[in-house]
Coordinates of C-alpha atoms in Angstrom, one line a residue:
Chain A
E19 CA -14.5 15.7 -13.8
S20 CA -17.7 13.7 -13.4
V21 CA -16.9 9.9 -12.5
S22 CA -19.1 7.2 -11.3
F23 CA -16.3 5.0 -9.5
M24 CA -13.5 5.3 -7.6
G25 CA -11.1 3.0 -5.3
G26 CA -7.6 3.6 -6.5
D27 CA -5.5 0.5 -8.0
T28 CA -7.2 -1.6 -5.4
Y29 CA -10.8 -1.5 -5.7
D30 CA -13.5 -0.6 -7.9
I31 CA -16.3 1.3 -5.7
S32 CA -19.5 2.7 -7.1
V33 CA -23.3 3.2 -5.9
D34 CA -26.1 1.1 -7.4
T35 CA -29.3 2.6 -8.1
S36 CA -30.8 1.5 -4.7
G37 CA -28.4 3.4 -2.9
R38 CA -26.0 0.7 -1.9
V39 CA -22.4 0.9 -2.2
V40 CA -21.0 -1.6 -4.4
L41 CA -17.2 -2.8 -4.2
Q42 CA -15.2 -5.1 -6.3
S43 CA -11.5 -6.0 -5.6
I44 CA -9.0 -5.5 -8.6
E45 CA -6.2 -7.2 -6.7
K46 CA -8.2 -10.1 -5.2
E47 CA -10.1 -12.0 -7.9
G48 CA -13.7 -12.8 -6.6
I49 CA -14.0 -10.4 -3.8
R50 CA -17.2 -8.5 -3.9
M51 CA -19.0 -6.6 -1.3
T52 CA -22.0 -4.4 -1.1
Q53 CA -22.7 -2.0 1.8
S54 CA -26.0 -0.6 2.8
F55 CA -28.0 1.1 5.5
Q56 CA -31.2 -0.5 6.9
F57 CA -33.3 -0.2 10.0
Y58 CA -35.6 -2.4 12.2
K59 CA -38.7 -1.0 13.7
G60 CA -38.6 -1.5 17.4
A61 CA -41.3 -3.4 19.2
A62 CA -43.6 -1.2 21.3
G63 CA -45.7 -3.0 24.0
N64 CA -46.9 -2.3 27.5
N65 CA -44.3 -4.3 29.1
M66 CA -47.0 -6.2 31.3
V67 CA -46.1 -9.8 30.1
F68 CA -42.7 -10.9 28.6
S69 CA -44.3 -11.2 25.0
N70 CA -45.2 -7.5 25.2
R71 CA -41.9 -6.0 26.1
S72 CA -40.8 -2.7 24.3
S73 CA -37.4 -2.2 22.7
G74 CA -35.6 0.0 24.6
A75 CA -32.2 1.2 26.4
Y76 CA -31.6 -2.4 27.8
I77 CA -33.1 -4.6 25.1
F78 CA -32.8 -4.7 21.5
R79 CA -36.3 -5.8 20.4
P80 CA -37.3 -5.5 16.9
N81 CA -40.9 -6.2 15.9
V82 CA -39.7 -7.6 12.5
T83 CA -37.4 -10.4 11.4
R84 CA -35.8 -8.6 8.7
A85 CA -34.2 -5.2 8.5
V86 CA -36.2 -2.7 6.1
D87 CA -34.8 -0.9 3.3
F88 CA -34.4 2.8 3.0
N89 CA -36.1 4.5 -0.1
Y90 CA -33.1 5.9 -1.7
N91 CA -33.8 9.3 -2.8
G92 CA -30.2 10.8 -2.4
N93 CA -27.2 11.5 -4.5
V94 CA -23.6 10.4 -4.8
Q95 CA -20.7 12.6 -5.4
I96 CA -17.0 11.4 -6.2
F97 CA -13.7 13.2 -5.2
K98 CA -10.4 12.1 -6.2
G99 CA -6.8 13.5 -5.3
P100 CA -3.3 12.4 -4.8
L101 CA -4.0 11.4 -1.1
V102 CA -7.7 10.3 -0.8
E103 CA -10.5 9.1 -2.8
E104 CA -13.8 9.9 -1.5
L105 CA -17.5 8.9 -2.4
H106 CA -19.9 11.2 -0.6
L107 CA -23.6 9.1 -0.7
T108 CA -26.7 10.7 0.7
V109 CA -29.2 8.0 1.1
N110 CA -31.9 10.3 2.5
E111 CA -32.5 13.3 4.6
W112 CA -31.0 11.8 7.7
V113 CA -28.8 8.9 6.5
S114 CA -25.4 9.6 4.7
E115 CA -21.9 8.6 4.5
V116 CA -18.3 9.1 3.1
V117 CA -16.3 6.0 1.7
R118 CA -12.8 7.0 1.5
I119 CA -9.7 5.1 0.5
Y120 CA -6.5 6.4 1.5
N121 CA -3.4 6.2 -0.6
G122 CA -1.2 3.6 0.4
E123 CA -3.7 1.9 2.8
D124 CA -5.7 -1.2 1.9
R125 CA -8.7 -0.5 4.5
I126 CA -11.9 1.1 3.3
E127 CA -13.2 3.8 5.6
F128 CA -17.1 4.2 5.9
N129 CA -17.7 7.4 7.6
W130 CA -21.4 7.1 8.6
L131 CA -23.8 10.1 9.7
V132 CA -27.2 9.1 11.0
G133 CA -29.8 11.2 12.7
P134 CA -32.0 12.7 13.7
I135 CA -33.9 9.3 13.3
D136 CA -37.3 10.5 11.8
V137 CA -39.9 9.1 14.2
N138 CA -43.0 11.2 12.9
D139 CA -44.8 8.0 12.2
K140 CA -44.5 7.2 15.9
I141 CA -42.3 4.2 15.2
G142 CA -39.1 3.7 17.1
K143 CA -36.1 2.8 14.8
E144 CA -32.7 1.1 15.2
I145 CA -30.5 1.7 12.2
I146 CA -28.0 -0.8 11.1
T147 CA -25.3 -0.8 8.2
K148 CA -24.7 -4.3 6.5
Y149 CA -21.7 -5.3 4.8
T150 CA -22.5 -8.3 2.5
T151 CA -20.0 -10.4 0.8
N152 CA -19.9 -13.6 -1.2
L153 CA -17.5 -15.3 1.5
E154 CA -19.0 -18.8 2.5
S155 CA -18.5 -18.2 6.4
N156 CA -20.9 -21.3 7.2
G157 CA -22.9 -19.6 10.0
Q158 CA -19.8 -18.6 12.0
F159 CA -18.4 -15.2 13.0
Y160 CA -16.0 -13.9 15.5
T161 CA -16.2 -10.8 17.8
D162 CA -13.5 -9.4 20.0
S163 CA -13.8 -9.8 23.9
N164 CA -13.3 -6.3 25.1
G165 CA -10.8 -5.5 22.6
R166 CA -8.8 -8.6 23.4
E167 CA -9.1 -11.9 22.0
M168 CA -11.3 -13.1 19.2
L169 CA -14.5 -15.3 20.3
K170 CA -16.1 -17.5 17.7
R171 CA -19.9 -17.1 17.4
E172 CA -22.1 -19.4 15.8
R173 CA -25.5 -18.4 14.5
N174 CA -28.5 -19.7 16.3
K175 CA -26.1 -21.7 18.5
R176 CA -24.6 -21.5 22.1
P177 CA -21.6 -23.3 23.1
T178 CA -23.3 -25.5 26.1
W179 CA -26.9 -26.0 25.4
N180 CA -29.6 -26.6 22.7
L181 CA -30.9 -23.4 21.6
H182 CA -34.3 -22.6 20.1
L183 CA -34.3 -18.6 19.5
Q184 CA -37.6 -17.0 19.9
E185 CA -36.2 -13.6 18.7
P186 CA -33.8 -14.8 15.8
V187 CA -32.2 -11.2 15.2
A188 CA -31.5 -10.0 18.8
G189 CA -30.6 -13.5 19.8
N190 CA -27.8 -13.4 17.4
Y191 CA -26.4 -9.9 18.3
Y192 CA -23.1 -9.7 20.2
P193 CA -21.1 -6.7 21.6
V194 CA -18.3 -5.5 19.1
T195 CA -15.8 -3.5 21.0
T196 CA -13.4 -3.2 18.2
K197 CA -13.7 -5.7 15.6
I198 CA -15.9 -8.4 14.0
V199 CA -14.7 -10.7 11.3
V200 CA -16.0 -13.5 8.9
R201 CA -14.0 -15.8 7.3
D202 CA -14.4 -18.3 4.3
E203 CA -12.4 -21.4 5.4
K204 CA -12.5 -23.0 1.8
R205 CA -11.3 -20.0 0.0
K206 CA -8.8 -18.9 3.0
L207 CA -10.3 -15.5 2.7
R208 CA -11.4 -13.0 5.5
L209 CA -13.2 -9.9 6.0
A210 CA -12.8 -7.4 9.1
A211 CA -14.8 -4.7 10.2
L212 CA -13.2 -2.5 12.5
T213 CA -15.4 0.0 14.9
D214 CA -14.5 3.2 16.4
R215 CA -16.8 2.6 19.4
A216 CA -18.5 -0.3 21.2
Q217 CA -21.6 -1.4 19.1
G218 CA -23.8 -4.3 18.6
G219 CA -23.2 -6.6 15.7
T220 CA -23.9 -9.9 14.0
S221 CA -23.9 -12.1 11.0
L222 CA -27.3 -13.2 10.2
E223 CA -26.5 -14.5 6.6
D224 CA -23.2 -16.1 5.7
G225 CA -20.8 -13.7 4.4
E226 CA -22.4 -10.7 6.0
I227 CA -21.7 -8.3 8.7
E228 CA -24.1 -6.1 10.3
L229 CA -23.5 -3.3 12.9
M230 CA -26.0 -1.1 14.8
V231 CA -25.1 2.3 14.4
H232 CA -27.8 4.3 16.1
R233 CA -31.1 3.7 17.8
R234 CA -34.2 6.0 18.9
L235 CA -37.2 4.3 20.7
L236 CA -40.4 5.7 21.9
K237 CA -41.1 3.3 24.9
D238 CA -39.2 2.5 27.9
D239 CA -38.5 -1.3 28.2
A240 CA -39.3 -1.3 32.1
F241 CA -35.7 -2.7 32.9
G242 CA -35.1 0.3 35.4
V243 CA -34.4 3.3 33.4
E244 CA -37.9 4.6 33.3
E245 CA -37.3 6.5 30.2
A246 CA -37.7 6.0 26.5
L247 CA -34.3 5.9 24.5
N248 CA -35.2 9.1 22.9
E249 CA -32.6 11.5 23.3
T250 CA -32.9 14.9 21.8
A251 CA -30.8 17.9 21.5
Y252 CA -31.9 21.4 19.9
G253 CA -35.5 20.1 20.1
I254 CA -34.8 17.2 17.7
G255 CA -33.3 13.6 18.0
L256 CA -29.5 13.2 18.0
V257 CA -27.3 12.8 15.1
S258 CA -24.4 10.1 15.3
R259 CA -21.2 10.2 13.2
G260 CA -18.7 7.3 13.2
E261 CA -16.2 5.4 11.1
H262 CA -15.9 1.4 10.3
S263 CA -12.8 0.3 8.6
I264 CA -13.1 -2.6 6.4
I265 CA -10.4 -4.9 5.8
F266 CA -10.1 -8.0 3.1
G267 CA -7.1 -10.3 3.4
S268 CA -6.0 -13.9 3.1
D269 CA -6.9 -16.0 6.4
S270 CA -3.1 -16.1 7.6
D271 CA -1.3 -15.4 10.8
E272 CA 0.2 -12.2 8.7
F273 CA -3.1 -10.7 7.9
R274 CA -4.5 -11.3 11.5
L275 CA -1.4 -9.4 12.7
H276 CA -2.1 -6.6 10.3
E277 CA -5.8 -6.6 11.5
K278 CA -4.6 -6.4 15.0
T279 CA -2.2 -3.3 14.3
E280 CA -4.8 -1.7 12.4
A281 CA -7.3 -2.0 15.3
T282 CA -4.8 -0.8 17.7
R283 CA -3.5 2.1 15.4
L284 CA -7.3 3.2 14.9
A285 CA -8.0 3.2 18.5
L286 CA -4.8 4.8 19.5
R287 CA -4.9 8.0 17.4
P288 CA -2.7 10.9 17.8
W289 CA -3.9 13.5 19.9
V290 CA -4.0 16.8 17.8
F291 CA -3.1 20.2 19.1
I292 CA -3.4 23.5 17.2
S293 CA -1.2 26.4 18.0
P294 CA -2.0 29.6 16.2
V295 CA 1.2 31.4 14.9
E296 CA -0.4 34.4 13.1
N297 CA 2.8 36.6 13.1
I298 CA 5.6 33.9 13.0
S299 CA 7.0 32.9 9.8
Y300 CA 8.2 29.4 9.0
D301 CA 11.7 30.1 9.7
E302 CA 11.0 31.9 13.1
W303 CA 9.0 28.9 14.1
K304 CA 11.7 26.2 13.1
Chain B
E6 CA -4.8 16.9 40.9
K7 CA -5.7 17.2 37.1
I8 CA -4.8 13.9 36.2
N9 CA -6.5 12.5 39.2
K10 CA -9.9 14.2 38.1
F11 CA -9.4 12.6 34.6
R12 CA -8.6 9.0 36.1
E13 CA -11.9 9.5 38.2
A14 CA -13.7 10.4 35.2
M15 CA -12.5 7.2 33.3
G16 CA -13.4 5.1 36.3
I17 CA -16.8 6.6 36.5
M18 CA -17.4 5.8 32.7
Q19 CA -16.4 2.2 33.4
H20 CA -19.9 1.6 35.0
H21 CA -22.2 -0.4 32.9
D22 CA -24.9 2.0 32.5
A23 CA -22.2 4.6 31.1
V24 CA -20.9 2.2 28.5
T25 CA -24.1 1.0 27.2
G26 CA -26.2 4.2 27.6
T27 CA -28.7 2.6 29.9
E28 CA -28.5 5.7 32.4
K29 CA -31.2 8.3 32.7
Q30 CA -30.9 11.3 30.6
H31 CA -30.0 13.6 33.3
V32 CA -27.0 11.0 34.5
A33 CA -25.9 11.1 30.7
N34 CA -25.6 14.9 30.8
D35 CA -23.6 14.6 34.0
Y36 CA -21.2 12.1 32.4
S37 CA -20.9 14.5 29.6
R38 CA -20.1 17.5 32.0
I39 CA -17.4 15.2 33.9
L40 CA -15.7 14.0 30.9
S41 CA -15.6 17.2 29.1
N42 CA -14.1 19.0 32.2
S43 CA -11.7 16.3 32.7
M44 CA -10.5 16.4 29.0
R45 CA -10.2 20.3 29.3
D46 CA -7.8 19.6 32.3
G47 CA -6.0 16.9 30.6
N48 CA -5.4 19.4 27.5
K49 CA -3.9 21.6 29.8
L50 CA -1.5 19.2 31.3
S51 CA -0.6 17.7 27.9
A52 CA 0.0 21.4 26.9
D53 CA 2.4 22.1 29.8
A54 CA 4.2 18.7 28.9
L55 CA 4.7 19.7 25.3
R56 CA 5.9 23.1 26.3
N57 CA 8.6 21.5 28.5
M58 CA 9.8 19.5 25.8
M59 CA 10.2 22.4 23.4
K60 CA 13.4 24.4 22.9
K61 CA 12.8 27.9 25.0
D62 CA 12.7 30.8 23.1
E63 CA 14.6 33.4 25.3
N64 CA 13.2 36.3 23.3
T65 CA 9.7 36.0 24.4
E66 CA 8.0 35.5 27.6
K67 CA 4.9 34.4 25.7
K68 CA 3.7 30.6 26.1
V69 CA 2.9 28.9 23.0
E70 CA -0.9 27.8 23.0
F71 CA -1.9 24.4 22.4
H72 CA -5.5 23.9 21.6
S73 CA -7.7 20.8 21.3
C74 CA -10.3 20.5 18.9
L75 CA -13.1 18.3 20.5
Q76 CA -15.4 18.6 17.6
L77 CA -13.2 17.4 14.9
N78 CA -15.7 14.5 14.6
I79 CA -18.0 16.8 13.0
S80 CA -15.3 18.5 11.0
S81 CA -15.4 21.8 13.2
C82 CA -12.4 23.5 15.0
E83 CA -12.3 27.2 15.4
H84 CA -8.3 27.5 15.7
T85 CA -8.0 25.9 12.1
E86 CA -10.8 27.8 10.7
N87 CA -9.9 31.3 12.0
N88 CA -6.2 31.3 11.7
K89 CA -4.2 31.5 8.3
N90 CA -1.0 30.2 10.1
F91 CA -1.1 27.5 12.6
V92 CA 1.0 24.7 13.7
V93 CA -0.5 21.1 14.3
T94 CA 1.5 19.0 16.8
L95 CA 0.5 15.4 16.8
Y96 CA 1.1 13.6 20.1
N97 CA 1.6 9.6 19.6
P98 CA 0.3 7.9 22.5
G99 CA 1.4 4.6 21.2
S100 CA 4.7 2.6 21.7
Q101 CA 5.3 2.1 18.0
P102 CA 6.1 5.0 15.6
L103 CA 2.9 6.0 13.7
S104 CA 2.2 7.4 10.3
T105 CA -1.4 8.7 9.7
Y106 CA -3.4 10.9 7.4
V107 CA -4.4 14.2 9.2
R108 CA -7.9 15.8 8.3
L109 CA -8.4 19.4 9.6
P110 CA -11.5 21.4 8.9
V111 CA -10.5 24.8 6.8
K112 CA -12.3 27.7 5.0
G113 CA -9.4 28.8 2.8
A114 CA -9.0 27.5 -0.8
S115 CA -5.4 26.4 -0.8
Y116 CA -2.8 25.7 2.1
R117 CA 0.8 25.0 2.3
V118 CA 2.1 22.3 5.2
K119 CA 5.5 22.0 6.0
D120 CA 7.4 19.6 8.4
Y121 CA 10.2 20.3 11.0
L122 CA 12.7 19.6 8.0
G123 CA 11.2 22.4 5.8
M124 CA 9.8 19.8 3.3
E125 CA 6.6 20.8 1.7
L126 CA 4.1 17.9 2.1
V127 CA 1.5 17.0 -0.5
T128 CA -1.9 18.2 0.5
Q129 CA -5.4 17.7 -0.8
L130 CA -8.7 19.6 0.1
V131 CA -11.8 17.7 0.0
P132 CA -15.3 19.4 0.4
I133 CA -17.1 18.9 3.7
P134 CA -20.4 17.1 2.8
A135 CA -23.6 19.2 2.9
T136 CA -25.1 16.7 5.3
V137 CA -22.2 17.3 7.7
S138 CA -22.6 21.3 7.5
K139 CA -26.4 20.8 8.4
I140 CA -25.7 19.0 11.7
P141 CA -27.8 20.6 14.3
G142 CA -25.7 22.7 16.6
R143 CA -22.5 22.7 14.4
Q144 CA -21.0 26.1 14.2
S145 CA -18.3 26.2 11.7
S146 CA -17.3 28.2 8.8
A147 CA -15.2 25.2 7.3
V148 CA -16.0 24.2 4.0
F149 CA -13.0 21.8 3.3
D150 CA -11.2 19.1 5.2
L151 CA -7.4 19.9 4.6
V152 CA -5.7 16.2 4.3
F153 CA -1.9 15.6 4.5
L154 CA 0.0 12.7 5.5
A155 CA 2.1 12.5 8.9
L156 CA 4.9 10.2 8.3
S157 CA 6.7 8.5 11.3
I158 CA 5.5 10.2 14.6
P159 CA 8.0 8.9 17.1
A160 CA 6.5 6.3 19.8
L161 CA 5.3 8.6 22.9
G162 CA 6.5 11.8 21.3
Y163 CA 5.3 14.4 19.0
Q164 CA 5.8 15.9 15.5
S165 CA 4.6 19.5 14.4
F166 CA 3.8 20.9 11.1
Y167 CA 3.6 24.4 10.0
I168 CA 0.4 25.2 8.0
S169 CA -0.3 28.5 6.3
E170 CA -3.0 29.3 4.0
K171 CA -1.8 30.3 0.4
T172 CA -2.8 34.0 -0.3
Q173 CA -2.9 35.0 -4.1
E174 CA 0.3 37.1 -3.5
S175 CA 2.2 34.1 -2.1
E176 CA 1.2 31.9 -5.0
I177 CA 2.6 34.6 -7.4
Q178 CA 5.9 34.8 -5.6
S179 CA 6.4 31.1 -5.5
D180 CA 6.1 31.0 -9.2
E181 CA 8.8 33.6 -9.7
P182 CA 12.1 31.7 -11.1
V183 CA 14.7 31.1 -8.6
N184 CA 18.0 33.0 -8.8
D185 CA 21.1 31.1 -7.9

């Protein structure tokens, strides 16, 4: 059956005409989120002076202050079943994802697949995914400290000195080992993005979470690697696949515990072993 | 000896270059080699440990094989794709019981999953996206992900599931009325 939305009893999830995933909570009134892929063009300089440094393995240095949208020329497919509902979205030839809602779970899984990053235009690119909500986070967000406690970050601010950022995007990026959170104090709501690996992340606008998922750059940044961050395999750029879990909830101790448990559960997944049993029936095996 | 090699590999991977990817390419390749070898040795060790926990079958000398699929992240696993009957064992490394959805790449059109009590579980087959099938270097004949819910895997313990591909013949048999 051809359907244009999914999300079980909890969410209404669809894709708009520009290829953004649009989510609305059925249970929690007023919660809306869009998710999209964008990219930064990496600065390419000669590294002779500070202002002419390239974006590379050590430094994230976009030459623009806003991420660029992808031209959406892809397609969407939705699959529904008793255990999982999936939305397969192809944004372009090298950016796609699967959005999943498992029966009985409140997290929304974004399984992204990015690469090989197209650099035929000779421009290095750094790909991000952005979760945009209507939460009023007041310039604040939280990132974990190597999987341990959450540290409060404030946009364009540092705790102990007056800051004037010359690079407003990179200067607001922080390490995210497992979790990044925005909260709306007035509405007592919270949005957490759980990652499956360490990534860079920020919140450049209120209610927004941005995570960098893949990078391919054509110039060395002169910090000692002496190689551009341009890894290839099979003669082309690398493909990266990973997962973000998004959870919404009230800004309560109970939800924070749930967030923690989910992060642990996703980080310590079971080890899967396969044993072929071609000539053994179930009863014999049992 | 095997666990020491794994421990050493994990130590090396804590170097800041390995964490952030600021190493030279040939170093990155070496890290992959070290980690991959350690995972392989770790798998042997875990398989031995699981074998020790299992009930011994006195009728057969044959050891049960336990294979890890290190490419499950790109929906590829030769052991689930090329076998019509296989057992999936999930080891829970956490200190709390765990319930989790399991996804396995398969090429058949219908599967039956039974737990150790003989209960048949609800399953779902979801197509593997074409974009995943086209990942360079991915060699897989899987067209679906087989999904089922594994309930209550004990803390620091394991649970196994018997999976068999449903043939047309077995489906016809299962539709027959059951006699008392």
